[in-house]
Amino acid sequence: TPGHIRSIRKARGVAPILAQQSIRENARTGRTPQEVMDDAMWGVFQEGWRDGFGADADHLKTTADADVTAAAGYTFFTVDPGDHVDDEAHTASLPDLERKFAALPWADLDSSPADLRARFLGSTFELEDRQLQFDEESLLRAAAKYSRAVTHAARMYRHLDSMLDRPWELEVSVDETATPTSHLEHLYIVSEMRRLGVRWVSLAPRYVGSFEKGVDYIGDLDELRADLAGHAAIARAFGPYKLSLHSGSDKFSVYPIAVE
């Protein structure tokens, strides 16, 4: 924390997140969310930092995770519904997709197969320099793959909203999955979250290529550029909200593309 504060002291308009660790990292290092927050606070006192700062409770998977981080004073919550993403739907045959689609938790979605088709099929979504349209197969694939993740994110959002009496922000992260998030799937996720009343400030899709910790991006940079451009267009049209690049440290080849 002291190093972070010294690096931004002369900057203007920076709102640093000084306490940030995931529940998984806490478990591996033997720390608690409260200890992470306390360590950040001592760094703030040591450096005489008088401006505000944030605290990110990263990759929360359960309401119990939300409870313990909220009690420690966190203000930013990254919900990770990745366990509820059906990666098999990415390559499943059409008959398998139809079975997966029929078995979705329609009560939790507050919808029906007919209503979902009516919302998406036959519509053209205008996004700056491009248009997106679902056909039957792409809609079934997006719904089968991500609907349970959407309902879990909505459940986590409602839980946090019911318990917090202070300003807070939400990120939804689906980056730790086996298959990339297509632009149509991104559009499906945010359309359904918005319909279910979720309010978020940041989304982390699963981009093409590979983002591994401590090394540069692994993959085709031109393909990533096109992928990021499409995701950014959706974020501007349906938000605006931020796009998050998880495991973004040391991705020196990616930074110029992200700025674009």
Coordinates of C-alpha atoms in Angstrom, one line a residue:
T1 CA 0.0 0.0 0.0
P2 CA 2.7 2.6 0.8
G3 CA 4.2 2.0 -2.7
H4 CA 0.9 2.4 -4.4
I5 CA 0.2 5.6 -2.6
R6 CA 3.6 7.1 -3.5
S7 CA 3.1 6.2 -7.1
I8 CA -0.1 8.1 -7.4
R9 CA 0.5 11.0 -5.0
K10 CA 1.1 13.5 -7.8
A11 CA -1.6 12.2 -10.0
R12 CA -5.0 14.0 -10.2
G13 CA -8.4 12.4 -10.3
V14 CA -7.2 8.9 -9.3
A15 CA -9.4 6.9 -7.0
P16 CA -7.1 4.0 -5.9
I17 CA -8.3 0.6 -4.8
L18 CA -5.8 -0.1 -2.0
A19 CA -7.3 -3.2 -0.5
Q20 CA -7.8 -6.0 -3.0
Q21 CA -7.7 -9.7 -2.7
S22 CA -9.9 -12.6 -3.7
I23 CA -11.4 -15.1 -1.3
R24 CA -9.2 -17.8 -3.0
E25 CA -6.1 -15.7 -2.4
N26 CA -7.1 -15.2 1.2
A27 CA -7.5 -19.0 1.6
R28 CA -4.1 -19.7 0.1
T29 CA -2.2 -17.0 2.1
G30 CA -4.0 -17.6 5.4
R31 CA -5.3 -14.1 5.5
T32 CA -8.8 -12.8 6.2
P33 CA -10.6 -10.0 4.4
Q34 CA -10.4 -8.0 7.6
E35 CA -6.6 -8.4 7.8
V36 CA -6.3 -7.2 4.2
M37 CA -8.4 -4.2 5.0
D38 CA -6.4 -3.5 8.2
D39 CA -3.0 -3.7 6.3
A40 CA -4.3 -1.3 3.7
M41 CA -5.5 1.1 6.4
W42 CA -2.1 1.1 8.2
G43 CA -0.4 1.9 4.8
V44 CA -2.8 4.9 4.5
F45 CA -2.0 6.1 7.9
Q46 CA 1.8 5.6 7.3
E47 CA 1.7 7.7 4.1
G48 CA -0.6 10.3 5.4
W49 CA -3.1 9.7 2.5
R50 CA -6.1 12.0 3.0
D51 CA -8.1 11.3 -0.1
G52 CA -10.5 8.4 -0.4
F53 CA -9.7 4.9 -1.5
G54 CA -11.6 1.8 -2.4
A55 CA -11.5 -1.9 -1.3
D56 CA -12.2 -4.7 -3.8
A57 CA -13.6 -8.0 -2.6
D58 CA -12.5 -10.1 -5.6
H59 CA -14.1 -13.2 -7.1
L60 CA -16.9 -13.7 -4.7
K61 CA -18.8 -16.9 -5.4
T62 CA -21.2 -17.2 -2.4
T63 CA -23.3 -15.0 -0.2
A64 CA -21.1 -16.1 2.7
D65 CA -18.1 -14.5 0.8
A66 CA -20.2 -11.4 0.4
D67 CA -21.0 -11.3 4.1
V68 CA -17.5 -11.5 5.4
T69 CA -16.1 -8.9 3.0
A70 CA -19.0 -6.5 3.6
A71 CA -18.4 -6.8 7.4
A72 CA -14.7 -5.9 6.8
G73 CA -15.8 -2.6 5.1
Y74 CA -15.2 -3.4 1.4
T75 CA -16.9 -1.0 -1.0
F76 CA -16.4 -2.8 -4.4
F77 CA -17.6 -6.4 -4.9
T78 CA -16.5 -8.6 -7.9
V79 CA -19.0 -11.3 -8.2
D80 CA -17.7 -14.4 -10.0
P81 CA -20.6 -16.6 -11.3
G82 CA -18.1 -18.7 -13.4
D83 CA -19.1 -22.0 -11.7
H84 CA -22.6 -21.5 -13.2
V85 CA -21.4 -21.0 -16.8
D86 CA -22.1 -24.1 -19.0
D87 CA -19.0 -24.3 -21.2
E88 CA -20.4 -27.4 -22.9
A89 CA -23.0 -25.2 -24.6
H90 CA -20.2 -23.5 -26.5
T91 CA -19.9 -26.5 -28.9
A92 CA -23.0 -28.5 -28.1
S93 CA -25.1 -29.8 -31.0
L94 CA -28.5 -28.1 -31.7
P95 CA -30.5 -31.0 -30.1
D96 CA -28.3 -30.8 -27.0
L97 CA -28.8 -27.0 -26.9
E98 CA -32.5 -27.4 -27.1
R99 CA -32.5 -29.7 -24.1
K100 CA -30.2 -27.4 -22.1
F101 CA -32.5 -24.4 -23.0
A102 CA -35.6 -26.2 -21.9
A103 CA -34.0 -27.1 -18.6
L104 CA -33.0 -23.5 -17.7
P105 CA -34.3 -22.1 -14.3
W106 CA -37.1 -20.1 -15.9
A107 CA -38.6 -19.1 -12.5
D108 CA -35.3 -17.6 -11.4
L109 CA -35.1 -15.8 -14.8
D110 CA -38.6 -14.5 -14.4
S111 CA -39.2 -15.5 -18.0
S112 CA -40.2 -18.3 -20.3
P113 CA -38.7 -19.8 -23.5
A114 CA -41.3 -17.9 -25.6
D115 CA -40.7 -14.6 -23.9
L116 CA -36.9 -14.9 -24.2
R117 CA -37.2 -15.7 -27.9
A118 CA -39.5 -12.7 -28.3
R119 CA -37.0 -10.4 -26.6
F120 CA -34.1 -11.3 -28.9
L121 CA -35.1 -12.9 -32.1
G122 CA -36.0 -10.6 -35.0
S123 CA -34.3 -7.6 -33.4
T124 CA -31.3 -5.7 -34.6
F125 CA -29.0 -4.3 -31.9
E126 CA -27.3 -1.1 -33.1
L127 CA -23.8 -0.6 -31.7
E128 CA -21.9 2.4 -33.1
D129 CA -20.1 0.9 -36.2
R130 CA -21.8 -2.5 -36.1
Q131 CA -25.0 -4.4 -35.8
L132 CA -25.7 -7.6 -33.8
Q133 CA -28.5 -10.1 -34.5
F134 CA -29.4 -13.4 -32.9
D135 CA -30.5 -16.4 -34.8
E136 CA -32.1 -19.4 -33.1
E137 CA -28.9 -21.3 -32.6
S138 CA -26.8 -18.3 -31.3
L139 CA -29.6 -17.4 -28.9
L140 CA -29.9 -21.0 -27.5
R141 CA -26.2 -21.2 -27.2
A142 CA -25.9 -17.9 -25.3
A143 CA -28.9 -18.7 -23.0
A144 CA -27.7 -22.2 -22.3
K145 CA -24.2 -21.1 -21.6
Y146 CA -24.8 -18.0 -19.4
S147 CA -28.4 -18.0 -18.0
R148 CA -27.5 -19.7 -14.8
A149 CA -24.6 -17.3 -14.3
V150 CA -27.0 -14.4 -14.9
T151 CA -29.4 -15.6 -12.2
H152 CA -26.5 -16.2 -9.7
A153 CA -25.2 -12.7 -10.4
A154 CA -28.7 -11.3 -9.7
R155 CA -28.9 -13.3 -6.5
M156 CA -25.6 -12.0 -5.3
Y157 CA -26.5 -8.4 -6.2
R158 CA -29.8 -8.6 -4.3
H159 CA -28.1 -10.0 -1.3
L160 CA -25.5 -7.3 -1.2
D161 CA -28.1 -4.6 -1.9
S162 CA -30.3 -5.8 1.0
M163 CA -27.4 -5.8 3.6
L164 CA -25.3 -2.8 2.7
D165 CA -26.2 0.7 4.0
R166 CA -23.4 2.5 2.4
P167 CA -22.5 3.3 -1.3
W168 CA -21.0 0.3 -3.1
E169 CA -20.3 -0.9 -6.6
L170 CA -20.5 -4.2 -8.4
E171 CA -18.4 -5.9 -11.0
V172 CA -19.5 -9.2 -12.7
S173 CA -16.6 -11.4 -13.9
V174 CA -17.0 -14.4 -16.2
D175 CA -13.4 -14.4 -17.3
E176 CA -12.3 -17.7 -15.6
T177 CA -14.1 -20.0 -18.0
A178 CA -12.8 -22.4 -20.6
T179 CA -14.4 -20.7 -23.6
P180 CA -14.4 -17.0 -24.8
T181 CA -17.4 -14.8 -24.4
S182 CA -18.7 -13.9 -27.9
H183 CA -20.1 -10.4 -28.6
L184 CA -23.6 -11.9 -28.8
E185 CA -23.1 -13.6 -25.5
H186 CA -21.9 -10.4 -23.9
L187 CA -25.0 -8.7 -25.2
Y188 CA -27.2 -11.5 -23.8
I189 CA -25.6 -11.3 -20.3
V190 CA -26.0 -7.6 -19.9
S191 CA -29.5 -7.4 -21.4
E192 CA -30.7 -10.1 -19.0
M193 CA -28.9 -8.6 -16.0
R194 CA -30.4 -5.2 -16.7
R195 CA -33.9 -6.8 -17.1
L196 CA -33.5 -8.5 -13.7
G197 CA -32.6 -5.2 -12.0
V198 CA -28.9 -5.7 -11.5
R199 CA -26.8 -2.5 -11.5
W200 CA -23.1 -2.9 -12.2
V201 CA -20.1 -0.6 -13.1
S202 CA -17.7 -3.2 -14.6
L203 CA -17.8 -6.4 -16.5
A204 CA -15.0 -8.9 -17.2
P205 CA -15.8 -11.1 -20.2
R206 CA -13.6 -14.0 -21.2
Y207 CA -11.6 -12.6 -24.0
V208 CA -9.9 -14.5 -26.9
G209 CA -6.4 -15.7 -26.2
S210 CA -5.0 -16.3 -22.8
F211 CA -4.3 -13.9 -19.9
E212 CA -1.9 -15.7 -17.5
K213 CA -0.4 -14.0 -14.4
G214 CA 3.1 -12.6 -14.7
V215 CA 3.6 -13.0 -18.5
D216 CA 2.5 -11.1 -21.5
Y217 CA -0.7 -11.9 -23.5
I218 CA -0.7 -15.2 -25.2
G219 CA -2.5 -15.1 -28.5
D220 CA -3.1 -13.1 -31.8
L221 CA -3.1 -9.4 -31.0
D222 CA -5.1 -8.5 -34.1
E223 CA -7.8 -11.0 -33.0
L224 CA -7.8 -9.5 -29.5
R225 CA -8.0 -6.0 -30.9
A226 CA -11.2 -6.9 -32.9
D227 CA -12.6 -8.7 -29.9
L228 CA -12.0 -5.8 -27.5
A229 CA -13.5 -3.3 -30.0
G230 CA -16.7 -5.3 -30.1
H231 CA -17.0 -5.7 -26.3
A232 CA -16.3 -2.0 -25.9
A233 CA -19.1 -1.1 -28.3
I234 CA -21.5 -3.2 -26.3
A235 CA -20.3 -1.6 -23.0
R236 CA -20.9 1.9 -24.4
A237 CA -24.3 1.0 -25.8
F238 CA -25.7 -0.9 -22.8
G239 CA -24.0 1.1 -20.0
P240 CA -21.7 2.8 -20.2
Y241 CA -19.7 0.5 -17.9
K242 CA -16.1 -0.4 -17.7
L243 CA -14.5 -3.5 -19.2
S244 CA -12.1 -5.3 -16.8
L245 CA -8.9 -7.0 -17.9
H246 CA -8.2 -9.6 -15.2
S247 CA -4.7 -10.9 -14.8
G248 CA -3.7 -7.7 -16.7
S249 CA -0.3 -7.1 -15.1
D250 CA 2.7 -7.5 -17.4
K251 CA 0.4 -7.5 -20.5
F252 CA 2.6 -4.8 -22.2
S253 CA 1.4 -5.8 -25.7
V254 CA -2.2 -5.4 -24.7
Y255 CA -2.1 -1.9 -23.1
P256 CA -1.9 0.1 -26.3
I257 CA -4.8 -1.9 -27.7
A258 CA -6.9 -1.3 -24.6
V259 CA -6.3 2.4 -24.9
E260 CA -7.7 2.4 -28.4

